[in-house]
Amino acid sequence: MPFNKPDSKKGTAVAPPCVFVVFGASGDLTKRLLMPAIYNLVNEGLLNQDFAIVGINRGDPDEEKFRVELIQSVREIVEGGSGEAGQVKMDAQATAWLQERVYHFSGDITDGGMYDGLKGKVDELLEGKSHRNVVFYLATAPQFFGPVVEGLGNAGLLKKEENGFRRVIIEKPFGTDLESARALDKKILNIVDEDQIFRIDHFLGKETVQNIMVLRFANFMFEPIWNRDHIDHVQITAAETVGVESRGGFYDKTGALRDMMPNHMFQLLAMMTMEAPNSFDADAVRAEKAKVIEAIRRVSPEEALKNAVRGQYVFGEVKGKPMQAYRQSPDVDPKSRTETYIALKLWIDNWRWADVPFYIRTGKGMTARKTEIAIQFKKAPGVLFRDIDDGQLSASRMIFRIQPDEGIQMRFSAKEPGRKVRLSDVNMNFRYSDYFKSSPSTGYETLIYDCLIGDATLFQRADNVEGGWAVVQPLLDAWAAGNDAVHWYEAGSAGPKEADDMLAADGRKWLAL
Ligand code: BG6
């Protein structure tokens, strides 16, 4: 039996049985996101009785100790409220159900010999079971993705069996540029089939991101105006107040562009701009995304530079608290030129979007945490209102608020009460929390569950990932050639002034954060 509570998700099938192997079991991702997500799935009654999780690290081989410590660290995150899902008291029975199913394997993932030992462990757990299903989750540093898949392949752990699937979930960043992403795909696809690979982009696990498709395609009122005839421009923002924190070692080599653009930001862009797929089938959806990403204008490195602003935060104040400069963060080069902010202007060269600019920005150490997509419609012809007192007719706007304060906002003009015609901008707000009671969620629950049931719709196909890299490659090339000017911005601000200038040159303005 799955762990079952009276309020378990009605109508959602329990996932198939599975051994779930996690590489990087002592890492931050596992403790903060993966394990709390798995706990939430247990609590919702969605995991099979025959579920087992094997954590791999180089630590002490004492399995019982690992089991207790792992659950303890999950408890600290979930009950301490420092996780994504807010502060929740863990259910004693669900916790015990999960703890019983935790196993450990001690080994060094760079040691080729380790994988035969792991095979022994997996076979032991599958012994006498009705299934041979195994998922491998690569929550490791990106340089290990290739070697781990190779190790698994060599040990025969990825061979599909009649009574069992073998799937690999790969974290981001998938490659560091177009060439390395292609090389990684080539290496991995020599070992497994595309349908065994689940490239994760956790933005796709967010309810609000999934809702973009529903809003667009389940409501007939939006589609007719979703095009260049009605839309002036689009702004996509992912602003974070946090700095680089303890991730300096990774981030200083990566930067905001690689960390966020070809993956998270382009997924938002694709959801917002793709054509309606023929079905919710994974390949139908991913083919439409691939098409629109392919249609993003490929420009020369010089042109890419003109349409990009890279910034790095210096000392400032975020929400009333001082924040040290990025360069002063642990494991960051004190002379680092890595960007913590990037803004791009892009075009999609297809019939629906030709000539509509897309302004996309993301940064750390900013004044507010806000992820949103703002669609700015064209202005109505002003003839009727040209004589009104303050003259300015504003354009209507629709904002998808991805996080926090999840919802959708429409902004339009209304008449102020009174004898004279005077216009005022007003908002109409839909808030998820007003309509739906949501279960605590880290955003990884849907993705893990979907992988277990074999639904790859919310995962990235090789062409989606490579397409994203192809768009940013000219800019990476320009930077590599030394054109890597950094524009400084104060922590706690809205980013570098040059990003405002980029929009001002087009007669536009970023929305306030
Ligand atoms: C991760 C990036 O993929 O996404 C982080 O590596 C970033 O740098 C994070 O902070 C943002 O995700 P979320 O869900 O907090 O908006």
Short mmCIF file of C-alpha atoms and ligand atoms in Angstrom, two decimals:
data_model
loop_
_atom_site.label_atom_id
_atom_site.label_comp_id
_atom_site.label_asym_id
_atom_site.label_seq_id
_atom_site.Cartn_x
_atom_site.Cartn_y
_atom_site.Cartn_z
CA MET A 1 0.00 0.00 0.00
CA PRO A 2 1.15 3.57 -0.59
CA PHE A 3 1.15 5.70 2.49
CA ASN A 4 -2.49 6.78 2.54
CA LYS A 5 -4.15 9.66 4.26
CA PRO A 6 -7.86 10.46 4.03
CA ASP A 7 -7.09 13.56 1.95
CA SER A 8 -4.70 11.82 -0.45
CA LYS A 9 -4.86 13.22 -3.98
CA LYS A 10 -8.10 11.83 -5.36
CA GLY A 11 -7.97 10.67 -8.92
CA THR A 12 -4.17 10.81 -9.25
CA ALA A 13 -2.76 7.35 -9.76
CA VAL A 14 -0.12 6.00 -7.42
CA ALA A 15 3.24 5.99 -9.20
CA PRO A 16 4.69 2.67 -10.35
CA PRO A 17 7.09 0.87 -8.01
CA CYS A 18 10.66 2.03 -8.31
CA VAL A 19 14.15 2.14 -6.85
CA PHE A 20 15.14 5.80 -6.87
CA VAL A 21 18.91 6.27 -6.80
CA VAL A 22 20.26 9.72 -5.91
CA PHE A 23 23.81 10.74 -6.81
CA GLY A 24 24.88 13.65 -4.61
CA ALA A 25 22.90 12.47 -1.59
CA SER A 26 24.60 14.80 0.85
CA GLY A 27 24.29 17.86 -1.35
CA ASP A 28 22.18 20.90 -0.78
CA LEU A 29 19.77 20.11 -3.60
CA THR A 30 18.97 16.69 -2.17
CA LYS A 31 18.34 18.00 1.31
CA ARG A 32 16.55 21.22 0.47
CA LEU A 33 14.46 20.21 -2.51
CA LEU A 34 14.53 16.56 -3.52
CA MET A 35 13.91 14.91 -0.18
CA PRO A 36 11.23 17.41 0.93
CA ALA A 37 9.55 16.85 -2.47
CA ILE A 38 9.69 13.08 -2.01
CA TYR A 39 8.28 13.47 1.48
CA ASN A 40 5.41 15.56 0.05
CA LEU A 41 4.69 12.84 -2.51
CA VAL A 42 4.61 10.26 0.28
CA ASN A 43 2.26 12.45 2.25
CA GLU A 44 -0.03 12.81 -0.75
CA GLY A 45 -0.17 9.02 -1.06
CA LEU A 46 1.37 9.05 -4.53
CA LEU A 47 4.35 6.77 -3.99
CA ASN A 48 4.10 3.05 -4.37
CA GLN A 49 4.49 0.62 -1.49
CA ASP A 50 7.45 -0.72 -3.43
CA PHE A 51 9.38 2.53 -3.41
CA ALA A 52 12.96 2.64 -2.21
CA ILE A 53 15.45 5.46 -2.29
CA VAL A 54 19.20 4.88 -2.39
CA GLY A 55 21.45 7.81 -1.53
CA ILE A 56 25.00 7.72 -2.84
CA ASN A 57 27.83 9.65 -1.25
CA ARG A 58 31.40 9.07 -0.17
CA GLY A 59 30.46 9.05 3.50
CA ASP A 60 30.42 6.47 6.27
CA PRO A 61 28.90 3.21 4.97
CA ASP A 62 26.72 2.88 8.08
CA GLU A 63 23.29 2.67 6.43
CA GLU A 64 21.19 3.15 9.54
CA LYS A 65 23.12 6.29 10.44
CA PHE A 66 22.63 7.69 6.92
CA ARG A 67 18.92 6.92 7.06
CA VAL A 68 18.42 8.69 10.38
CA GLU A 69 20.59 11.67 9.44
CA LEU A 70 18.94 12.17 6.06
CA ILE A 71 15.46 12.21 7.58
CA GLN A 72 16.72 14.50 10.32
CA SER A 73 18.09 16.98 7.79
CA VAL A 74 14.79 16.92 5.88
CA ARG A 75 12.97 17.61 9.13
CA GLU A 76 15.21 20.60 9.84
CA ILE A 77 14.41 22.08 6.44
CA VAL A 78 10.70 21.28 6.34
CA GLU A 79 9.85 22.06 9.95
CA GLY A 80 12.36 24.89 10.21
CA GLY A 81 10.67 26.63 7.30
CA SER A 82 13.87 27.32 5.38
CA GLY A 83 12.74 25.20 2.41
CA GLU A 84 10.70 26.19 -0.62
CA ALA A 85 7.48 24.72 0.73
CA GLY A 86 7.26 26.92 3.82
CA GLN A 87 7.10 25.68 7.38
CA VAL A 88 5.21 22.42 7.74
CA LYS A 89 4.97 19.93 10.58
CA MET A 90 5.95 16.52 9.25
CA ASP A 91 3.43 13.73 9.65
CA ALA A 92 4.90 11.02 11.90
CA GLN A 93 3.49 8.09 9.93
CA ALA A 94 4.48 9.46 6.55
CA THR A 95 7.98 10.17 7.86
CA ALA A 96 8.33 6.65 9.23
CA TRP A 97 7.02 5.23 5.91
CA LEU A 98 9.72 7.14 4.05
CA GLN A 99 12.52 6.45 6.54
CA GLU A 100 11.97 2.68 6.22
CA ARG A 101 12.59 3.00 2.51
CA VAL A 102 15.87 4.91 2.65
CA TYR A 103 19.05 3.02 1.74
CA HIS A 104 22.63 4.07 1.33
CA PHE A 105 25.53 3.25 -0.92
CA SER A 106 28.97 4.58 -0.15
CA GLY A 107 31.21 5.19 -3.14
CA ASP A 108 33.14 7.65 -5.23
CA ILE A 109 31.26 8.48 -8.42
CA THR A 110 34.51 9.13 -10.27
CA ASP A 111 35.62 5.56 -9.58
CA GLY A 112 34.51 3.36 -12.49
CA GLY A 113 34.58 0.29 -10.25
CA MET A 114 31.91 1.76 -7.98
CA TYR A 115 29.14 1.11 -10.47
CA ASP A 116 29.40 -2.68 -10.28
CA GLY A 117 28.97 -2.40 -6.52
CA LEU A 118 25.96 -0.15 -7.05
CA LYS A 119 24.49 -2.70 -9.41
CA GLY A 120 24.76 -5.26 -6.61
CA LYS A 121 22.88 -2.93 -4.28
CA VAL A 122 20.14 -2.21 -6.82
CA ASP A 123 19.74 -5.92 -7.65
CA GLU A 124 19.47 -6.69 -3.97
CA LEU A 125 16.63 -4.18 -3.60
CA LEU A 126 14.88 -5.57 -6.67
CA GLU A 127 15.19 -9.15 -5.53
CA GLY A 128 11.80 -10.88 -5.39
CA LYS A 129 9.99 -7.73 -6.55
CA SER A 130 7.44 -7.66 -9.31
CA HIS A 131 9.32 -4.92 -11.17
CA ARG A 132 12.81 -3.85 -12.31
CA ASN A 133 12.17 -0.08 -12.41
CA VAL A 134 15.04 2.22 -11.54
CA VAL A 135 15.42 6.00 -11.74
CA PHE A 136 18.84 7.60 -11.35
CA TYR A 137 18.78 11.22 -10.22
CA LEU A 138 21.99 13.12 -10.94
CA ALA A 139 22.03 15.82 -8.27
CA THR A 140 25.76 16.27 -8.78
CA ALA A 141 28.02 19.00 -10.07
CA PRO A 142 27.54 19.29 -13.87
CA GLN A 143 30.98 17.93 -14.76
CA PHE A 144 29.89 14.51 -13.45
CA PHE A 145 26.78 14.11 -15.64
CA GLY A 146 28.68 12.45 -18.48
CA PRO A 147 30.92 10.21 -16.35
CA VAL A 148 28.03 9.01 -14.16
CA VAL A 149 25.89 8.03 -17.15
CA GLU A 150 28.92 6.29 -18.61
CA GLY A 151 29.56 4.42 -15.35
CA LEU A 152 25.91 3.36 -15.14
CA GLY A 153 25.95 2.26 -18.76
CA ASN A 154 29.13 0.23 -18.37
CA ALA A 155 27.69 -1.58 -15.36
CA GLY A 156 24.59 -2.49 -17.39
CA LEU A 157 22.37 -0.44 -15.10
CA LEU A 158 20.71 1.48 -17.92
CA LYS A 159 19.61 -1.46 -20.01
CA LYS A 160 15.84 -1.37 -20.38
CA GLU A 161 14.34 -4.62 -19.15
CA GLU A 162 11.08 -6.25 -20.04
CA ASN A 163 9.70 -5.66 -16.62
CA GLY A 164 11.34 -2.41 -15.86
CA PHE A 165 12.28 1.05 -17.01
CA ARG A 166 15.65 2.69 -16.51
CA ARG A 167 15.51 6.49 -16.45
CA VAL A 168 18.03 9.21 -15.72
CA ILE A 169 17.12 12.64 -14.38
CA ILE A 170 19.78 15.22 -15.16
CA GLU A 171 20.00 18.57 -13.41
CA LYS A 172 21.06 21.81 -15.01
CA PRO A 173 23.23 23.40 -16.29
CA PHE A 174 23.35 20.92 -19.14
CA GLY A 175 26.67 21.94 -20.69
CA THR A 176 28.36 25.32 -20.47
CA ASP A 177 27.82 26.36 -24.09
CA LEU A 178 26.44 24.99 -27.33
CA GLU A 179 29.43 22.80 -28.10
CA SER A 180 29.65 21.21 -24.65
CA ALA A 181 25.86 20.64 -24.53
CA ARG A 182 26.04 18.90 -27.90
CA ALA A 183 29.01 16.82 -26.76
CA LEU A 184 27.19 15.83 -23.57
CA ASP A 185 24.08 14.87 -25.51
CA LYS A 186 26.16 12.84 -27.93
CA LYS A 187 27.93 11.02 -25.13
CA ILE A 188 24.74 10.27 -23.21
CA LEU A 189 22.67 9.32 -26.24
CA ASN A 190 25.31 6.77 -27.16
CA ILE A 191 24.45 5.00 -23.95
CA VAL A 192 20.70 5.55 -23.52
CA ASP A 193 17.73 6.49 -25.66
CA GLU A 194 16.24 9.98 -25.55
CA ASP A 195 13.11 8.60 -23.86
CA GLN A 196 15.23 7.50 -20.90
CA ILE A 197 16.61 10.99 -20.30
CA PHE A 198 14.75 13.53 -18.19
CA ARG A 199 16.58 16.87 -18.33
CA ILE A 200 15.14 18.86 -15.50
CA ASP A 201 14.31 22.54 -15.50
CA HIS A 202 12.63 23.15 -12.19
CA PHE A 203 10.78 26.22 -13.49
CA LEU A 204 8.57 23.79 -15.38
CA GLY A 205 7.56 22.25 -12.06
CA LYS A 206 6.01 25.53 -10.97
CA GLU A 207 2.21 25.54 -11.13
CA THR A 208 2.20 29.08 -12.47
CA VAL A 209 4.45 28.13 -15.37
CA GLN A 210 2.25 25.17 -16.26
CA ASN A 211 -0.73 27.47 -16.04
CA ILE A 212 0.57 29.59 -18.90
CA MET A 213 -0.40 26.83 -21.32
CA VAL A 214 -3.81 26.38 -19.74
CA LEU A 215 -4.55 30.07 -19.72
CA ARG A 216 -3.51 30.46 -23.33
CA PHE A 217 -5.11 27.38 -24.78
CA ALA A 218 -8.13 26.72 -22.56
CA ASN A 219 -9.51 30.24 -22.96
CA PHE A 220 -10.48 31.40 -26.36
CA MET A 221 -10.41 35.09 -25.48
CA PHE A 222 -6.62 35.41 -25.35
CA GLU A 223 -5.43 33.57 -28.45
CA PRO A 224 -6.82 36.04 -31.02
CA ILE A 225 -4.82 38.89 -29.49
CA TRP A 226 -1.68 36.88 -28.77
CA ASN A 227 0.39 38.18 -31.63
CA ARG A 228 2.29 41.06 -33.24
CA ASP A 229 -0.93 42.83 -34.24
CA HIS A 230 -1.90 43.45 -30.63
CA ILE A 231 1.23 43.08 -28.53
CA ASP A 232 3.76 45.91 -28.37
CA HIS A 233 6.45 44.07 -26.43
CA VAL A 234 7.02 41.50 -23.71
CA GLN A 235 9.14 41.75 -20.56
CA ILE A 236 10.27 38.65 -18.72
CA THR A 237 11.86 39.15 -15.31
CA ALA A 238 13.40 36.83 -12.74
CA ALA A 239 14.76 39.06 -10.00
CA GLU A 240 16.18 37.65 -6.80
CA THR A 241 17.07 39.47 -3.60
CA VAL A 242 19.55 36.79 -2.54
CA GLY A 243 23.17 37.09 -3.49
CA VAL A 244 25.38 34.21 -4.47
CA GLU A 245 25.50 32.96 -0.87
CA SER A 246 27.51 29.75 -0.46
CA ARG A 247 27.49 28.88 -4.19
CA GLY A 248 30.43 31.10 -5.17
CA GLY A 249 32.52 28.20 -6.44
CA PHE A 250 29.85 27.17 -8.94
CA TYR A 251 28.46 30.59 -9.72
CA ASP A 252 31.72 32.37 -10.43
CA LYS A 253 32.39 29.91 -13.26
CA THR A 254 28.81 30.08 -14.45
CA GLY A 255 27.29 33.57 -14.19
CA ALA A 256 23.72 34.73 -14.60
CA LEU A 257 23.52 34.11 -18.35
CA ARG A 258 24.41 30.42 -18.24
CA ASP A 259 22.64 29.86 -14.93
CA MET A 260 19.26 31.23 -15.98
CA MET A 261 18.86 32.23 -19.64
CA PRO A 262 19.06 29.23 -21.97
CA ASN A 263 17.07 27.18 -19.49
CA HIS A 264 14.61 28.87 -17.07
CA MET A 265 14.08 32.14 -18.90
CA PHE A 266 13.75 30.55 -22.34
CA GLN A 267 11.28 28.04 -20.95
CA LEU A 268 9.11 30.95 -19.81
CA LEU A 269 9.55 32.57 -23.20
CA ALA A 270 8.65 29.35 -25.01
CA MET A 271 5.54 28.72 -22.91
CA MET A 272 4.39 32.24 -23.60
CA THR A 273 5.06 32.26 -27.36
CA MET A 274 4.76 28.72 -28.73
CA GLU A 275 1.95 27.64 -31.02
CA ALA A 276 -0.76 25.40 -29.61
CA PRO A 277 0.51 21.81 -29.61
CA ASN A 278 -1.75 19.12 -31.09
CA SER A 279 -1.97 17.43 -27.69
CA PHE A 280 -0.37 17.39 -24.26
CA ASP A 281 1.80 14.55 -25.46
CA ALA A 282 5.43 15.15 -24.43
CA ASP A 283 6.72 15.26 -27.97
CA ALA A 284 3.92 17.45 -29.26
CA VAL A 285 4.60 20.07 -26.58
CA ARG A 286 8.36 19.88 -26.87
CA ALA A 287 8.25 20.11 -30.66
CA GLU A 288 6.35 23.42 -30.43
CA LYS A 289 8.83 24.75 -27.90
CA ALA A 290 11.74 23.70 -30.06
CA LYS A 291 10.21 25.49 -33.04
CA VAL A 292 9.80 28.78 -31.27
CA ILE A 293 13.25 28.67 -29.71
CA GLU A 294 14.65 27.94 -33.13
CA ALA A 295 12.85 31.02 -34.42
CA ILE A 296 14.64 33.34 -31.98
CA ARG A 297 16.77 35.54 -34.20
CA ARG A 298 20.38 34.37 -34.46
CA VAL A 299 22.59 37.41 -34.51
CA SER A 300 26.29 38.13 -34.88
CA PRO A 301 28.42 38.53 -31.73
CA GLU A 302 28.52 42.32 -32.38
CA GLU A 303 24.75 42.48 -32.65
CA ALA A 304 24.34 40.29 -29.56
CA LEU A 305 26.53 42.68 -27.56
CA LYS A 306 24.41 45.65 -28.59
CA ASN A 307 21.32 43.92 -27.26
CA ALA A 308 22.66 42.77 -23.92
CA VAL A 309 23.63 44.32 -20.62
CA ARG A 310 25.74 42.43 -18.13
CA GLY A 311 26.07 43.60 -14.57
CA GLN A 312 27.52 42.66 -11.22
CA TYR A 313 26.31 43.86 -7.83
CA VAL A 314 28.48 45.89 -5.52
CA PHE A 315 27.87 46.64 -1.87
CA GLY A 316 24.37 47.86 -1.11
CA GLU A 317 21.34 47.34 1.06
CA VAL A 318 18.71 44.73 0.37
CA LYS A 319 15.50 45.05 2.34
CA GLY A 320 17.23 47.27 4.89
CA LYS A 321 20.16 44.91 5.41
CA PRO A 322 23.67 45.48 4.08
CA MET A 323 24.80 43.07 1.38
CA GLN A 324 28.47 42.69 0.59
CA ALA A 325 29.67 43.04 -2.98
CA TYR A 326 29.59 39.91 -5.12
CA ARG A 327 33.39 39.99 -5.32
CA GLN A 328 33.58 39.67 -1.55
CA SER A 329 31.52 36.47 -1.47
CA PRO A 330 33.13 33.20 -0.41
CA ASP A 331 34.84 31.27 -3.24
CA VAL A 332 34.53 34.21 -5.64
CA ASP A 333 37.57 35.71 -7.32
CA PRO A 334 38.06 39.20 -5.79
CA LYS A 335 38.61 40.47 -9.33
CA SER A 336 35.75 38.48 -10.80
CA ARG A 337 34.04 39.80 -13.94
CA THR A 338 31.29 37.22 -13.74
CA GLU A 339 27.83 38.69 -14.30
CA THR A 340 25.19 38.47 -11.59
CA TYR A 341 22.73 40.33 -13.83
CA ILE A 342 21.92 39.95 -17.49
CA ALA A 343 19.35 41.65 -19.67
CA LEU A 344 18.74 40.68 -23.29
CA LYS A 345 16.63 42.00 -26.11
CA LEU A 346 15.49 39.28 -28.50
CA TRP A 347 13.17 38.82 -31.45
CA ILE A 348 11.27 35.79 -32.62
CA ASP A 349 11.27 35.72 -36.39
CA ASN A 350 8.01 33.99 -37.19
CA TRP A 351 4.60 35.14 -38.41
CA ARG A 352 3.13 35.51 -34.95
CA TRP A 353 5.94 37.49 -33.38
CA ALA A 354 7.95 39.25 -36.10
CA ASP A 355 9.25 42.63 -34.86
CA VAL A 356 7.91 42.29 -31.31
CA PRO A 357 10.83 42.86 -28.94
CA PHE A 358 11.24 40.54 -25.97
CA TYR A 359 13.18 42.08 -23.09
CA ILE A 360 14.43 39.48 -20.65
CA ARG A 361 16.31 40.19 -17.42
CA THR A 362 17.49 38.22 -14.44
CA GLY A 363 19.72 39.11 -11.55
CA LYS A 364 20.75 38.49 -7.98
CA GLY A 365 21.02 41.04 -5.17
CA MET A 366 18.10 43.04 -6.52
CA THR A 367 15.52 45.10 -4.76
CA ALA A 368 12.72 42.54 -4.85
CA ARG A 369 12.12 38.87 -5.52
CA LYS A 370 9.86 38.68 -8.50
CA THR A 371 9.46 36.34 -11.45
CA GLU A 372 6.93 37.49 -13.99
CA ILE A 373 6.01 37.78 -17.64
CA ALA A 374 4.48 41.09 -18.63
CA ILE A 375 2.65 41.44 -21.91
CA GLN A 376 2.29 45.02 -22.97
CA PHE A 377 -0.47 45.49 -25.51
CA LYS A 378 -0.47 48.21 -28.12
CA LYS A 379 -2.17 51.48 -27.30
CA ALA A 380 -5.69 52.03 -28.49
CA PRO A 381 -6.03 54.75 -31.12
CA GLY A 382 -6.13 57.91 -29.02
CA VAL A 383 -8.56 59.98 -31.12
CA LEU A 384 -11.36 59.86 -28.62
CA PHE A 385 -9.24 60.95 -25.72
CA ARG A 386 -6.89 63.46 -27.27
CA ASP A 387 -8.46 66.36 -25.42
CA ILE A 388 -8.53 64.89 -21.95
CA ASP A 389 -6.64 66.78 -19.27
CA ASP A 390 -3.57 64.66 -18.74
CA GLY A 391 -3.60 63.48 -22.34
CA GLN A 392 -1.68 60.22 -21.93
CA LEU A 393 -3.54 57.13 -22.96
CA SER A 394 -1.77 54.12 -21.50
CA ALA A 395 -1.50 50.63 -22.91
CA SER A 396 -3.18 47.64 -21.32
CA ARG A 397 -0.97 45.05 -19.77
CA MET A 398 -1.26 41.49 -18.60
CA ILE A 399 1.17 40.08 -16.08
CA PHE A 400 1.73 36.43 -15.28
CA ARG A 401 3.06 36.49 -11.74
CA ILE A 402 5.10 33.32 -11.52
CA GLN A 403 6.34 33.97 -7.98
CA PRO A 404 5.83 35.05 -5.27
CA ASP A 405 2.18 36.15 -4.95
CA GLU A 406 1.29 33.77 -7.76
CA GLY A 407 -1.44 34.95 -10.05
CA ILE A 408 -2.40 36.97 -13.09
CA GLN A 409 -2.92 40.68 -13.25
CA MET A 410 -4.65 42.73 -15.91
CA ARG A 411 -4.10 46.44 -16.03
CA PHE A 412 -6.31 48.66 -18.12
CA SER A 413 -7.76 52.15 -18.27
CA ALA A 414 -11.00 53.08 -16.57
CA LYS A 415 -12.94 56.29 -16.21
CA GLU A 416 -12.48 58.06 -12.93
CA PRO A 417 -15.86 58.87 -11.41
CA GLY A 418 -16.87 62.48 -12.01
CA ARG A 419 -18.34 64.87 -14.52
CA LYS A 420 -15.23 65.05 -16.70
CA VAL A 421 -13.73 62.15 -18.61
CA ARG A 422 -10.49 61.37 -16.90
CA LEU A 423 -8.63 58.08 -17.29
CA SER A 424 -6.99 56.05 -14.60
CA ASP A 425 -5.09 52.77 -14.73
CA VAL A 426 -6.74 50.05 -12.68
CA ASN A 427 -5.81 46.44 -11.91
CA MET A 428 -7.80 43.26 -11.94
CA ASN A 429 -6.09 40.53 -9.96
CA PHE A 430 -6.40 36.78 -9.90
CA ARG A 431 -4.55 35.18 -6.99
CA TYR A 432 -4.07 31.44 -6.88
CA SER A 433 -4.41 31.41 -3.12
CA ASP A 434 -7.88 32.98 -3.34
CA TYR A 435 -9.18 30.08 -5.39
CA PHE A 436 -7.12 27.00 -4.71
CA LYS A 437 -5.82 25.35 -1.62
CA SER A 438 -2.41 24.13 -2.64
CA SER A 439 -0.42 21.44 -0.87
CA PRO A 440 3.06 22.39 0.32
CA SER A 441 5.34 22.15 -2.66
CA THR A 442 8.98 22.62 -3.55
CA GLY A 443 8.20 22.55 -7.29
CA TYR A 444 10.03 19.22 -7.68
CA GLU A 445 7.05 17.01 -6.77
CA THR A 446 5.40 17.16 -10.18
CA LEU A 447 8.69 16.56 -11.94
CA ILE A 448 9.63 13.52 -9.86
CA TYR A 449 6.13 12.09 -10.15
CA ASP A 450 6.06 12.69 -13.91
CA CYS A 451 9.37 10.91 -14.34
CA LEU A 452 8.06 7.93 -12.34
CA ILE A 453 5.02 7.67 -14.58
CA GLY A 454 7.15 8.24 -17.69
CA ASP A 455 5.67 11.59 -18.73
CA ALA A 456 8.42 13.77 -20.18
CA THR A 457 6.24 16.76 -21.13
CA LEU A 458 7.79 18.99 -18.49
CA PHE A 459 11.36 17.93 -19.21
CA GLN A 460 13.70 19.32 -21.78
CA ARG A 461 14.47 17.40 -24.93
CA ALA A 462 17.99 17.59 -26.41
CA ASP A 463 16.84 20.04 -29.10
CA ASN A 464 15.27 22.36 -26.49
CA VAL A 465 18.51 22.54 -24.53
CA GLU A 466 20.75 22.94 -27.57
CA GLY A 467 18.38 25.53 -29.05
CA GLY A 468 18.71 27.65 -25.92
CA TRP A 469 22.48 27.49 -26.04
CA ALA A 470 22.50 28.34 -29.75
CA VAL A 471 20.68 31.61 -29.01
CA VAL A 472 23.16 32.81 -26.37
CA GLN A 473 26.28 31.46 -28.08
CA PRO A 474 27.06 34.67 -30.06
CA LEU A 475 27.05 36.61 -26.82
CA LEU A 476 29.26 34.05 -25.11
CA ASP A 477 31.62 34.32 -28.09
CA ALA A 478 31.71 38.10 -27.83
CA TRP A 479 32.50 37.91 -24.12
CA ALA A 480 35.16 35.29 -24.71
CA ALA A 481 36.77 37.64 -27.22
CA GLY A 482 37.20 40.18 -24.41
CA ASN A 483 34.08 42.31 -24.93
CA ASP A 484 32.88 41.60 -21.46
CA ALA A 485 32.20 45.03 -19.99
CA VAL A 486 30.62 44.75 -16.57
CA HIS A 487 28.12 47.36 -15.45
CA TRP A 488 28.01 47.73 -11.70
CA TYR A 489 24.78 47.99 -9.78
CA GLU A 490 24.18 48.43 -6.11
CA ALA A 491 22.82 45.44 -4.26
CA GLY A 492 19.19 46.23 -3.54
CA SER A 493 18.69 48.18 -6.78
CA ALA A 494 16.82 47.28 -9.96
CA GLY A 495 20.01 46.49 -11.87
CA PRO A 496 22.47 48.56 -13.90
CA LYS A 497 21.43 51.86 -15.41
CA GLU A 498 22.58 50.62 -18.82
CA ALA A 499 19.68 48.14 -18.82
CA ASP A 500 17.28 51.05 -18.41
CA ASP A 501 19.06 52.83 -21.25
CA MET A 502 18.58 49.81 -23.51
CA LEU A 503 14.79 50.10 -23.17
CA ALA A 504 14.80 53.90 -23.14
CA ALA A 505 16.44 53.83 -26.56
CA ASP A 506 13.29 52.05 -27.77
CA GLY A 507 11.03 54.50 -25.93
CA ARG A 508 10.17 51.87 -23.31
CA LYS A 509 10.70 51.24 -19.60
CA TRP A 510 11.19 48.20 -17.42
CA LEU A 511 8.29 47.60 -15.08
CA ALA A 512 9.11 48.46 -11.48
CA LEU A 513 10.32 45.54 -9.38
C1 BG6 B 1 18.53 27.82 -10.11
C2 BG6 B 1 19.74 28.71 -10.24
O1 BG6 B 1 18.44 26.97 -11.21
O2 BG6 B 1 17.37 28.64 -10.04
C3 BG6 B 1 19.81 29.65 -9.04
O3 BG6 B 1 20.91 27.91 -10.29
C4 BG6 B 1 18.52 30.42 -8.89
O4 BG6 B 1 20.92 30.53 -9.16
C5 BG6 B 1 17.33 29.49 -8.91
O5 BG6 B 1 18.58 31.11 -7.67
C6 BG6 B 1 16.03 30.26 -8.96
O6 BG6 B 1 14.97 29.39 -8.77
P1 BG6 B 1 13.68 29.80 -7.96
O7 BG6 B 1 12.78 28.64 -8.07
O8 BG6 B 1 14.13 30.12 -6.56
O9 BG6 B 1 13.16 31.02 -8.64
#
